[in-house]
XYZ file of C-alpha atoms in Angstrom:
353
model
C -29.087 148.945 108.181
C -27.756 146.124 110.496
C -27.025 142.676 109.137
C -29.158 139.876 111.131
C -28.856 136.507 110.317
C -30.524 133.243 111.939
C -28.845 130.364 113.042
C -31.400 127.656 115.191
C -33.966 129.947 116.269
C -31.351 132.385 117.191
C -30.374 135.572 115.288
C -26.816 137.667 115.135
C -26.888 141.048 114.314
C -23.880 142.714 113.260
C -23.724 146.604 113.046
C -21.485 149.344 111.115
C -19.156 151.698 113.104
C -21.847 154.457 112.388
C -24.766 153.052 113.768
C -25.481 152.935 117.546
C -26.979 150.076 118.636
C -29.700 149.652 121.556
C -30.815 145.928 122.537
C -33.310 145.858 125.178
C -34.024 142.239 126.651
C -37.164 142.233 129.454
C -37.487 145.980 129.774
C -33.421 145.909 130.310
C -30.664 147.256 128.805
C -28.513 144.977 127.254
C -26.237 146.267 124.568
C -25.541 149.817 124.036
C -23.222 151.148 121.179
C -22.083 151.869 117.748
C -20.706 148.875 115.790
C -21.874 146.560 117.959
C -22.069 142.153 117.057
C -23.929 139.859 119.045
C -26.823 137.195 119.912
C -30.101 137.846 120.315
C -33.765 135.817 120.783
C -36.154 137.687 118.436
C -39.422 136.836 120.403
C -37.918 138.968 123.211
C -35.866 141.510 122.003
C -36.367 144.792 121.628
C -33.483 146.667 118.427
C -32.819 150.543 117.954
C -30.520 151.610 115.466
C -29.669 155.346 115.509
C -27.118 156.698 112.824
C -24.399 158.508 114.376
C -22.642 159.796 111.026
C -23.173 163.119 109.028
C -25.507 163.750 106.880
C -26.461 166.003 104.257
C -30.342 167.123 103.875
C -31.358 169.205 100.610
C -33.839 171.932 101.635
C -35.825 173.268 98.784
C -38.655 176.057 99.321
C -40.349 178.753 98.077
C -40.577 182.057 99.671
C -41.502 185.735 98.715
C -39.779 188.534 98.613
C -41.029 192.513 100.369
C -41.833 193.228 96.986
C -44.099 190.080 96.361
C -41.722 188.387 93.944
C -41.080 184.338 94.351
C -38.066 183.220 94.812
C -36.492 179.415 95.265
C -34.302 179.005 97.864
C -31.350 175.974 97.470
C -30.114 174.949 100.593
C -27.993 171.974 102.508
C -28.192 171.398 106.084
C -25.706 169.452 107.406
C -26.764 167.400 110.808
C -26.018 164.615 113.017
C -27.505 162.652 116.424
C -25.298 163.121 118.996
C -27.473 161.556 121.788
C -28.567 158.675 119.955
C -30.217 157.234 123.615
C -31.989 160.615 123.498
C -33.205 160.762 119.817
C -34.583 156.794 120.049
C -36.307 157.564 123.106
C -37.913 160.763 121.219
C -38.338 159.417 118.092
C -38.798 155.817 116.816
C -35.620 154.273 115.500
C -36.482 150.715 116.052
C -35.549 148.291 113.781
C -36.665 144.636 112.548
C -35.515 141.620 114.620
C -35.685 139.081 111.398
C -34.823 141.673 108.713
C -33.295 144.904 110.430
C -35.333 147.207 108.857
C -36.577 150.164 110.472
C -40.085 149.711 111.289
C -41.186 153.584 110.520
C -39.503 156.588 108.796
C -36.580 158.545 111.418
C -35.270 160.152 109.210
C -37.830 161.290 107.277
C -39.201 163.093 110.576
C -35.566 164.496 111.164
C -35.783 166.176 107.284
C -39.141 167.347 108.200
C -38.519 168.650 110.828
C -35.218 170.604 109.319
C -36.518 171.507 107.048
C -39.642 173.081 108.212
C -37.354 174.848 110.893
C -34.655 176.490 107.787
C -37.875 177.534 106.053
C -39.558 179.529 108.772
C -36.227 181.409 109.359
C -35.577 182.170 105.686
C -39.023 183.024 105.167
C -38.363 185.647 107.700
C -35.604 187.098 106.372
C -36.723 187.300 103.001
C -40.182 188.594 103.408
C -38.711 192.196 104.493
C -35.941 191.701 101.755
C -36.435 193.774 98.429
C -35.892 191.056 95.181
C -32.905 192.917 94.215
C -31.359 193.207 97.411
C -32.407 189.049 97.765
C -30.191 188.274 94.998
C -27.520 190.272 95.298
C -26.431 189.784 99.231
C -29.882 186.959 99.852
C -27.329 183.681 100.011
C -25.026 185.436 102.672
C -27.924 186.414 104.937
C -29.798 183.157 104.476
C -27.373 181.008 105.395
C -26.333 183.200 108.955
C -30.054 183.623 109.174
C -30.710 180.052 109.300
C -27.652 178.794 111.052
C -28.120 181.188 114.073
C -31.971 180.217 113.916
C -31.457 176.475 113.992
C -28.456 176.872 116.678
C -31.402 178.407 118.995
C -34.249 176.172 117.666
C -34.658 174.141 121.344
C -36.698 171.662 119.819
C -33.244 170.185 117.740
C -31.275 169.610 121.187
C -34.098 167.588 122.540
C -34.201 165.834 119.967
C -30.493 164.720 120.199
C -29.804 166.540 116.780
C -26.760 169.028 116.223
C -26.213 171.284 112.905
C -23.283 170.775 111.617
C -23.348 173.853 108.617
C -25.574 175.278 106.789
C -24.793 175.847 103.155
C -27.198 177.789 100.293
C -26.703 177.093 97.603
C -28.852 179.471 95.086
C -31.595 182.189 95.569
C -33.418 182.616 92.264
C -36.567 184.214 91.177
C -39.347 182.813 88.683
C -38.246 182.570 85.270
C -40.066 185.484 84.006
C -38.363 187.546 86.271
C -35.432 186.317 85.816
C -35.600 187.102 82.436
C -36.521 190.926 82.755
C -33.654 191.285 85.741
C -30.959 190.026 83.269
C -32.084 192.587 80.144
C -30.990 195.643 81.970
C -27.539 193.984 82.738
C -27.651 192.574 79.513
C -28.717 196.237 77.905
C -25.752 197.008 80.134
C -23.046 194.595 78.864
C -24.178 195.220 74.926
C -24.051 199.199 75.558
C -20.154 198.457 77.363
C -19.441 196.198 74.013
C -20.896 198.982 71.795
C -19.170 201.474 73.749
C -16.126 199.273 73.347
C -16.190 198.292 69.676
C -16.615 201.935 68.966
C -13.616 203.106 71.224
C -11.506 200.620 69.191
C -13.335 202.028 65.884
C -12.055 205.417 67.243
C -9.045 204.968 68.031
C -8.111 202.689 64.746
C -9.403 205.777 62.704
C -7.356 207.777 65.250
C -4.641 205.895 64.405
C -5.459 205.830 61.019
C -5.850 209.876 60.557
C -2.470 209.787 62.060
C -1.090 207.378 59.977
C -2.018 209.692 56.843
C -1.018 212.588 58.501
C 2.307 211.333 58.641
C 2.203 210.156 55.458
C 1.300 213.263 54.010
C 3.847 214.800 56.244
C 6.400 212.688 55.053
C 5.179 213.816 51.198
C 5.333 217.129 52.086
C 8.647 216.768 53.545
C 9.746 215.070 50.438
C 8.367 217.435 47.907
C 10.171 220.592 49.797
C 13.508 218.240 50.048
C 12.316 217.853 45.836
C 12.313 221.250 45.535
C 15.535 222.207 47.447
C 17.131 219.763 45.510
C 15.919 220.401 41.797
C 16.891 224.687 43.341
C 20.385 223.526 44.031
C 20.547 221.558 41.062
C 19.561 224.510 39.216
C 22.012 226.830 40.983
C 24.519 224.154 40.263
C 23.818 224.162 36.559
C 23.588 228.085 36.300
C 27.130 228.089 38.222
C 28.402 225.590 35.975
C 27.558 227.180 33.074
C 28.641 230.702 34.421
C 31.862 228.727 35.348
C 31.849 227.065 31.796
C 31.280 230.507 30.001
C 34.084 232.147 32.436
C 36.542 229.411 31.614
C 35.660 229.276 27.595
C 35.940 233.668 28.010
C 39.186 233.135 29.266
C 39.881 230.445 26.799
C 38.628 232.990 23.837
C 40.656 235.641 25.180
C 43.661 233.709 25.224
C 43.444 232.094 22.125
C 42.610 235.497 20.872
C 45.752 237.096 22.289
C 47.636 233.875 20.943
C 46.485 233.984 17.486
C 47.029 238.330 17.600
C 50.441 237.334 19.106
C 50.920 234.675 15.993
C 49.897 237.291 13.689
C 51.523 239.809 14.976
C 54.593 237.375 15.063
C 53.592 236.634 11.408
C 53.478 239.884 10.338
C 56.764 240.909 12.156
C 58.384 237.787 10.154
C 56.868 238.218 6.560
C 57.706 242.190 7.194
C 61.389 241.557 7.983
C 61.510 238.931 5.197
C 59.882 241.747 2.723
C 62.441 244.199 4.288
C 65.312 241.534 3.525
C 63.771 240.229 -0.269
C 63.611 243.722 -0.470
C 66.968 244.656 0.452
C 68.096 242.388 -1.535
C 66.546 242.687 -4.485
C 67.983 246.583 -4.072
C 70.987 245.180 -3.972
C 70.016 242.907 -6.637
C 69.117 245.888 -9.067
C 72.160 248.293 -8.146
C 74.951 245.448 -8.825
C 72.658 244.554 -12.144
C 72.696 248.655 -12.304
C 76.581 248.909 -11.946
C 77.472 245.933 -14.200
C 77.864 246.429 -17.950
C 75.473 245.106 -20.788
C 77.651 241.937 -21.771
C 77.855 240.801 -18.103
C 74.241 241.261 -18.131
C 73.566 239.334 -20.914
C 75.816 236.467 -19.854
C 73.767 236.658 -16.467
C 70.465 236.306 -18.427
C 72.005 233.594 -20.254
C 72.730 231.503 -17.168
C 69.670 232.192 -15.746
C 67.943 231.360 -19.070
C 70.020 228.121 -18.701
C 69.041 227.014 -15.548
C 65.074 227.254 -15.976
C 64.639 225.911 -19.441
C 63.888 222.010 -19.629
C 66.632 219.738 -20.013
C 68.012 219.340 -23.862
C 68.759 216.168 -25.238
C 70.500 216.853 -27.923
C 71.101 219.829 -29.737
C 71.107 220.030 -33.715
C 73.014 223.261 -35.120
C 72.139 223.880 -38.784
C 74.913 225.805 -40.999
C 73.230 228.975 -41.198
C 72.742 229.362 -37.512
C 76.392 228.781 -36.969
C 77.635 230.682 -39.808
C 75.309 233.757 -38.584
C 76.308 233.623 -34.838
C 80.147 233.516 -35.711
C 79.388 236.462 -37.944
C 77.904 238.414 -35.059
C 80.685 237.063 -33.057
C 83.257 238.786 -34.512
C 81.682 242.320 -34.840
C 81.673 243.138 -31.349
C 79.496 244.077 -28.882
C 77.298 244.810 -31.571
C 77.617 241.487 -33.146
C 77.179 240.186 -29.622
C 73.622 241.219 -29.480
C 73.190 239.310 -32.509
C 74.561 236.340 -31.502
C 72.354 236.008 -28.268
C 69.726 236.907 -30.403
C 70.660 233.838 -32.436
C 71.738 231.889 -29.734
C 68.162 232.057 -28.052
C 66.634 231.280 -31.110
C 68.879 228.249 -31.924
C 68.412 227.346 -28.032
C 64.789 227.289 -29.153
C 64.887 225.258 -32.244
C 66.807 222.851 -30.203
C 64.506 222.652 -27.136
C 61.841 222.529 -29.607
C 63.574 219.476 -31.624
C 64.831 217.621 -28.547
């Protein structure tokens, strides 16, 4: 909206750079142009402002599918007046000389009229589109529906109007509909999570079966390495011992042979000392054999000597030396005698000492 003020009866309007300005004065031209700033008498002037910028119009309709389903159809038109001389002479854009208000709706009629032109062409389209097919490819088709339909609308360039783009924005059906369209998909997406959670159900008990298999595997495996082990143990022990019994065999039989060699050895020894005592004691008896009796008896009266205790003293009563020198001088005889009386003197002396 322009910006008029007063100053002593006369007023100054000063415009933006995106309105276009028309002053007429007495039937005449006098200022034509966007952003314009100048002096006018209100009593006989004559204001259009026309915006020249873009602008965005929301489109919201109703239409129905082949099927007879509703749908709402979201949609932005993008426009703008080119020929601003040619949309204020076709449609009244005239403005307030004290306030600069427009003095009816513009752009109101240019929604209207928009609008009412995007609906017939998507209503069109849509009525010999299937739901399904609507809201699956609907936006695409709607918008190049409605862009080429508006591009050859002739009405639009005599108004001074150009489309800039067309945008939709959303196709959607009633609510009720919308709900039953969405269970199959959902249906759909819980059967692919089923379907999923299950796969990963199968192939964790998959890999859980394998897992054991292994495992028992791996027992298996250990239990026949067990057994191969506690066999060659056991071979190991049986060879052991058969080694053990060899070596204590050989140890027998050569302890054996050692103690038959020792006795043998033994027996060799105590026979050649039996052969020798022997010997000598032959020898013993024929020297004994070839001596006479008196030699004998002096020999028996050494060895008497040497093996009876040790005497003391020796006490020789009268008669036992008067009897012995008797015997003594009779001889051999008398020799007897005296070693008779000798031994029995010996005695009494052993026996006093």
């Amino acid at each position: 909206m322009a910006d008029i003020t007063r100053r002593l009866g006369l007023r100054h309007l000063r415009s933006a750079p995106t309105a276009h300005i028309r002053h007429h004065q007495g039937g005449r031209l006098r200022h034509d142009g966007p952003g314009l700033s100048f002096w006018f008498r209100p009593l006989s002037a004559t204001l259009s402002e026309v915006p020249v910028d873009d602008r965005e119009l929301a489109v919201v309709f109703h239409a129905r599918t082949a099927d007879f389903q509703d749908v709402t159809v979201q949609a932005t038109v993008t426009y703008r007046i080119s020929d601003p001389a040619l949309a204020a002479a076709r449609l009244d854009f005239s403005v307030d000389p004290d306030t600069g208000a427009w003095r009816s709706a513009p752009l109101e009629q240019l929604s209207t009229l928009l609008t009412e032109s995007a609906q017939q062409h998507a209503l069109d389209l849509l009525a010999r589109t299937p739901l399904a097919t609507a809201l699956a490819d609907g936006v695409t088709a709607v918008r190049e529906r409605v862009t080429e339909g508006l591009a050859a609308e002739p009405r639009l360039p005599a108004t001074g109007l150009d489309v800039v783009a067309v945008r939709v924005v959303a196709i959607r059906p009633e609510p009720e509909v919308e709900r039953a369209l969405r269970t199959p998909a959902r249906e759909r997406v819980q059967q692919d999570a089923d379907r999923a959670t299950y796969e990963r159900r199968a192939v964790a008990v998959e890999r859980e079966r394998a897992i054991a298999e292994n495992e028992l595997a791996s027992r298996i495996e250990l239990a026949r390495q067990e057994e191969r082990l506690v066999e060659q143990r056991g071979t190991n022990a049986r060879r052991e011992a058969e080694e053990n019994a060899a070596a204590d065999a050989v140890r027998a039989e050569a302890e054996a042979a050692r103690t038959v060699r020792i006795a043998q050895a033994e027996a060799e020894a105590a026979r050649a000392v039996g052969e020798a005592r022997a010997a000598a004691q032959t020898a013993w008896l024929a020297a004994h054999a070839s001596a006479d009796a008196a030699t004998l008896h002096a020999l028996a009266a050494t060895r008497l000597a040497e093996n009876v205790p040790r005497i003391e003293s020796l006490t020789l009563s009268p008669d036992v030396v008067t009897g012995l020198l008797a015997r003594l001088g009779r001889g051999s005889g008398g020799a007897g005698n005296a070693g008779n009386a000798g031994d029995g003197a010996a005695e009494d002396g052993g026996a006093r000492s």
